[in-house]
Amino acid sequence: MSEQGINRRQLLASAAAVGGLSLGLSLAPTAAHATSSAANRARRTGASWENIIEKSSFSSTSAFNQEWNHLYPWDGSADTHNGAARMHAGQVSLAQGVLTLTATRLAAPDGNSPHAPNAPLWYRSGAIHAKEQILVNDQFPEYDIEGEFRTQTGQGIWPAFWTTGTWPAWPPESDILEYVGNSTNLFNTWSKNATGDEVVEREPVSGHDPDAWHKYRVWMYKDGDDVMLDYYFDGVWKATHRGVGWAGVPQWLIINLQMGSWASGIEPGGPGWNEQPGPSGNTYFRARNVWVGRTRAW
């Protein structure tokens, strides 16, 4: 969901052209990695494991308010980001343990987003963020983040379940669920290289129905100054990425239903940009059993 620096539409196109890899490499599992993973997982059975967000956080308004805040976590213009939707708490609802974010097309745009690429705000939608930040360091060397989601997809639809560094620290960014105008989920890990350029490792996952319930998960664990990220879809490992320099950098956890912008498939200022093509009625993004846990070393 990053808005900085890189032309996201060109990035997506280049990813498709090279089989899903763009400005980085998805690492293949190795025997050493498998052994390390098994050892780290065994630690979870000990007393040092603690839950940060319980799976019941969408069971009631009071449970939600203990764990989550509405809108985005940044100071200033917290109701907008890099898409064509202005976020409202009224677009967020709870029922039977399910969180629903609803995006509604407006009769006319509600101004323009102050965040690049400054899309006309044709939609009213919903976003939430966790009150507890993610911080992988020596004290908390492992985090497990997962949830079950179902979402409509297609032109103009841009749902995401993701982490991002607390401002002004960006990256880190981990996109655990991200559909950008189509039905392919993107596991993304954003970092910077030694010269300060933005790089992303990407693993696309397709061939499923996003509007059926699926489980999305990332397991983060400290590796020196870096953070390793294992991504899973429906319990199946898909990729291991490296978050370069992520250790010790706090991150927010966000669930949002963004619309338009890069998901509309139109370059900013190009033909059709002012109209922000996308669904004419309501669009829905649902979540349940979202859970975050971590290990505590002391």
XYZ file of C-alpha atoms in Angstrom:
298
model
C 0.000 0.000 0.000
C 3.018 2.286 -0.148
C 2.626 5.597 -1.954
C 6.285 6.629 -1.964
C 8.726 6.726 -4.813
C 7.950 3.883 -7.168
C 5.261 3.977 -9.860
C 3.105 1.166 -8.526
C 1.331 0.385 -11.789
C 4.645 -0.038 -13.619
C 5.846 -2.190 -10.728
C 2.829 -4.487 -11.033
C 3.297 -4.782 -14.779
C 6.979 -5.636 -14.406
C 6.110 -8.257 -11.767
C 3.769 -9.992 -14.187
C 6.349 -9.845 -16.954
C 8.989 -11.664 -14.933
C 6.797 -14.232 -13.241
C 6.027 -12.247 -10.112
C 9.463 -10.949 -9.121
C 10.102 -7.224 -9.146
C 13.070 -5.272 -7.790
C 13.878 -8.209 -5.526
C 13.935 -11.990 -5.303
C 11.635 -14.381 -3.482
C 13.885 -16.786 -1.628
C 13.499 -20.536 -2.105
C 13.318 -22.597 1.116
C 16.550 -24.273 2.140
C 17.359 -27.061 4.587
C 18.985 -24.520 6.906
C 15.896 -22.339 6.793
C 13.611 -25.307 7.461
C 15.699 -26.342 10.478
C 15.691 -22.792 11.830
C 11.930 -22.544 11.331
C 11.313 -25.776 13.201
C 13.472 -24.631 16.116
C 11.775 -21.248 16.327
C 8.295 -22.768 16.170
C 9.131 -25.056 19.085
C 9.692 -22.004 21.288
C 6.026 -21.089 20.971
C 5.015 -23.904 23.299
C 6.895 -22.218 26.153
C 5.680 -19.611 28.621
C 7.325 -16.813 26.607
C 4.558 -16.808 23.978
C 1.869 -14.115 24.345
C -1.190 -13.081 22.385
C -1.400 -9.429 21.314
C -4.718 -9.472 19.412
C -7.215 -12.231 20.184
C -9.340 -13.859 17.493
C -12.400 -12.580 19.363
C -11.643 -8.894 18.743
C -14.496 -8.633 16.194
C -17.028 -10.366 18.454
C -18.435 -7.146 19.918
C -18.004 -3.381 19.884
C -16.318 -3.468 23.290
C -13.865 -6.167 22.152
C -13.140 -4.168 18.989
C -12.496 -0.970 20.940
C -9.944 -2.736 23.141
C -7.794 -3.750 20.177
C -8.515 -1.424 17.231
C -8.902 2.219 16.182
C -10.789 3.584 13.189
C -9.101 5.262 10.194
C -5.384 5.197 9.373
C -2.725 5.599 12.100
C -0.880 8.639 10.755
C -1.184 12.178 12.026
C -2.971 14.488 9.607
C -5.442 13.362 6.932
C -5.972 10.039 8.722
C -9.111 9.439 6.648
C -7.229 9.264 3.324
C -4.267 7.510 1.734
C -3.118 6.789 -1.835
C -6.491 5.767 -3.271
C -9.857 7.257 -4.201
C -11.676 6.597 -0.914
C -12.226 8.751 2.151
C -12.545 6.574 5.245
C -15.451 6.846 7.693
C -16.159 4.885 10.875
C -19.731 4.431 9.620
C -18.432 2.192 6.811
C -17.150 -0.335 9.378
C -19.549 -2.876 10.897
C -19.456 -5.976 13.100
C -21.774 -8.981 13.052
C -21.318 -12.536 14.349
C -17.554 -12.170 14.695
C -17.080 -10.720 11.206
C -15.715 -7.255 10.435
C -17.135 -5.742 7.233
C -15.659 -2.740 5.443
C -18.030 -1.253 2.863
C -16.971 1.052 0.032
C -19.746 3.159 -1.500
C -19.553 5.059 -4.776
C -20.547 8.723 -4.426
C -22.514 10.869 -6.848
C -19.548 13.259 -7.075
C -15.985 13.210 -5.706
C -15.428 14.422 -2.137
C -12.368 16.474 -3.050
C -8.950 14.929 -3.728
C -6.709 12.861 -1.487
C -3.806 14.898 -0.066
C -1.624 11.788 -0.416
C 0.114 11.057 -3.736
C -1.070 10.385 -6.395
C -3.908 12.693 -5.160
C -6.832 10.718 -6.572
C -10.321 12.252 -6.705
C -12.256 10.791 -3.757
C -15.151 9.036 -5.489
C -15.696 6.547 -2.646
C -16.539 6.431 1.033
C -14.987 3.381 2.704
C -13.481 1.988 5.907
C -10.077 1.458 7.503
C -8.937 0.311 10.939
C -5.558 -0.120 12.610
C -4.397 -2.076 15.650
C -3.646 -0.130 18.815
C -0.655 -2.384 19.594
C 2.329 -1.850 17.303
C 4.495 -4.582 15.796
C 8.101 -4.364 17.017
C 10.516 -7.169 16.113
C 13.631 -6.818 18.278
C 15.728 -8.764 20.804
C 12.951 -8.611 23.392
C 10.233 -9.661 20.908
C 12.086 -11.738 18.287
C 9.038 -13.361 16.628
C 5.582 -12.217 15.552
C 2.806 -14.296 14.021
C 0.078 -12.330 12.197
C -2.881 -13.986 10.502
C -6.528 -13.597 9.596
C -9.314 -15.022 7.481
C -10.623 -12.721 4.756
C -12.988 -12.621 1.821
C -13.206 -9.732 -0.620
C -14.691 -8.636 -3.881
C -12.049 -7.911 -6.519
C -11.869 -6.271 -9.931
C -11.130 -2.912 -11.486
C -10.985 -0.169 -8.895
C -10.982 -2.476 -5.827
C -7.935 -2.379 -3.538
C -8.304 -4.217 -0.186
C -5.295 -4.800 2.061
C -4.147 -6.355 5.343
C -0.688 -4.920 5.938
C 1.966 -3.470 8.215
C 3.830 -0.213 7.725
C 6.564 1.574 9.634
C 5.498 4.338 11.981
C 5.917 7.718 10.307
C 8.410 8.828 9.103
C 9.992 5.344 9.012
C 9.040 3.796 5.667
C 9.826 1.088 4.773
C 9.162 -1.379 6.502
C 6.015 -2.545 4.794
C 4.579 -6.053 4.621
C 1.481 -6.660 2.492
C -0.077 -9.849 3.827
C -3.178 -9.435 1.674
C -3.315 -7.017 -1.251
C -5.488 -7.198 -4.364
C -4.858 -4.325 -6.773
C -7.671 -4.258 -9.322
C -7.667 -8.011 -10.016
C -7.970 -11.425 -8.325
C -4.245 -12.046 -7.660
C -3.078 -11.609 -4.084
C 0.320 -9.975 -3.642
C 2.611 -10.874 -0.750
C 4.947 -7.846 -0.735
C 7.933 -6.891 1.405
C 9.298 -3.352 1.003
C 12.830 -2.424 2.105
C 15.705 -0.160 1.092
C 19.051 -1.267 -0.282
C 22.501 -0.038 0.764
C 22.149 3.082 -1.405
C 18.736 3.964 0.016
C 16.696 2.914 -3.014
C 13.313 1.279 -2.451
C 13.141 -2.431 -3.264
C 10.307 -4.923 -3.043
C 10.139 -8.700 -2.932
C 6.835 -9.970 -4.316
C 5.047 -13.313 -4.455
C 1.739 -13.367 -6.408
C -0.881 -15.969 -5.503
C -3.709 -16.656 -7.968
C -6.121 -19.406 -8.995
C -8.499 -18.984 -6.046
C -11.780 -17.151 -5.396
C -10.953 -14.109 -3.229
C -14.659 -13.767 -2.326
C -14.493 -17.051 -0.395
C -12.859 -17.311 3.026
C -9.081 -17.793 2.908
C -6.390 -17.539 5.587
C -3.521 -15.076 5.074
C -0.504 -15.184 7.370
C 2.985 -13.798 7.875
C 5.492 -15.056 10.427
C 8.192 -12.477 11.221
C 11.410 -13.340 13.032
C 14.566 -11.390 13.801
C 17.773 -12.197 11.892
C 20.476 -9.759 12.991
C 19.446 -6.267 11.896
C 16.924 -7.758 9.461
C 13.524 -9.398 9.829
C 12.668 -12.558 7.902
C 9.079 -12.981 6.725
C 7.416 -16.285 5.884
C 4.137 -15.852 3.966
C 1.379 -18.477 3.984
C -1.894 -18.805 2.065
C -4.463 -21.236 3.494
C -1.740 -22.790 5.621
C 0.641 -23.387 2.693
C 4.036 -21.669 2.680
C 4.423 -19.415 -0.370
C 7.573 -17.323 0.091
C 10.307 -16.158 2.448
C 11.359 -12.518 2.174
C 13.936 -10.418 4.008
C 13.018 -7.085 5.581
C 16.395 -5.350 5.388
C 17.100 -3.209 8.440
C 13.652 -3.771 9.923
C 14.745 -4.916 13.393
C 13.791 -2.383 16.053
C 11.483 -0.357 13.776
C 7.875 -0.190 15.074
C 5.075 -0.893 12.605
C 1.325 -0.395 12.451
C -1.075 -3.192 11.458
C -3.849 -1.962 9.115
C -6.965 -3.413 7.485
C -8.508 -1.175 4.816
C -10.670 -1.210 1.720
C -9.059 1.344 -0.573
C -10.517 2.048 -4.011
C -9.485 3.464 -7.375
C -6.065 4.995 -8.008
C -3.581 2.260 -9.018
C -6.388 -0.318 -8.806
C -8.281 1.468 -11.596
C -5.415 0.767 -14.008
C -5.083 4.409 -15.075
C -1.989 6.557 -14.859
C -2.459 9.693 -12.724
C -3.730 12.463 -14.961
C -4.364 10.100 -17.860
C -7.669 9.554 -19.689
C -10.313 8.468 -17.189
C -8.290 9.461 -14.107
C -10.850 12.040 -12.973
C -13.629 9.437 -13.109
C -11.742 6.775 -11.107
C -13.484 3.779 -12.719
C -14.659 1.082 -10.350
C -17.837 -0.466 -8.913
C -20.916 1.740 -9.128
C -22.565 0.303 -6.015
C -21.245 -1.093 -2.726
C -18.079 -3.188 -2.413
C -17.359 -5.423 0.592
C -14.198 -6.622 2.347
C -14.715 -8.986 5.299
C -12.405 -10.280 8.027
C -12.642 -12.743 10.909
C -10.323 -14.501 13.358
C -7.578 -11.889 12.999
C -4.837 -12.771 15.482
C -1.399 -11.497 16.453
C 1.043 -13.203 18.823
C 4.694 -12.823 19.705
C 7.512 -14.346 21.726
C 8.963 -12.411 24.672
C 12.630 -13.026 25.491
C 12.456 -11.158 28.824
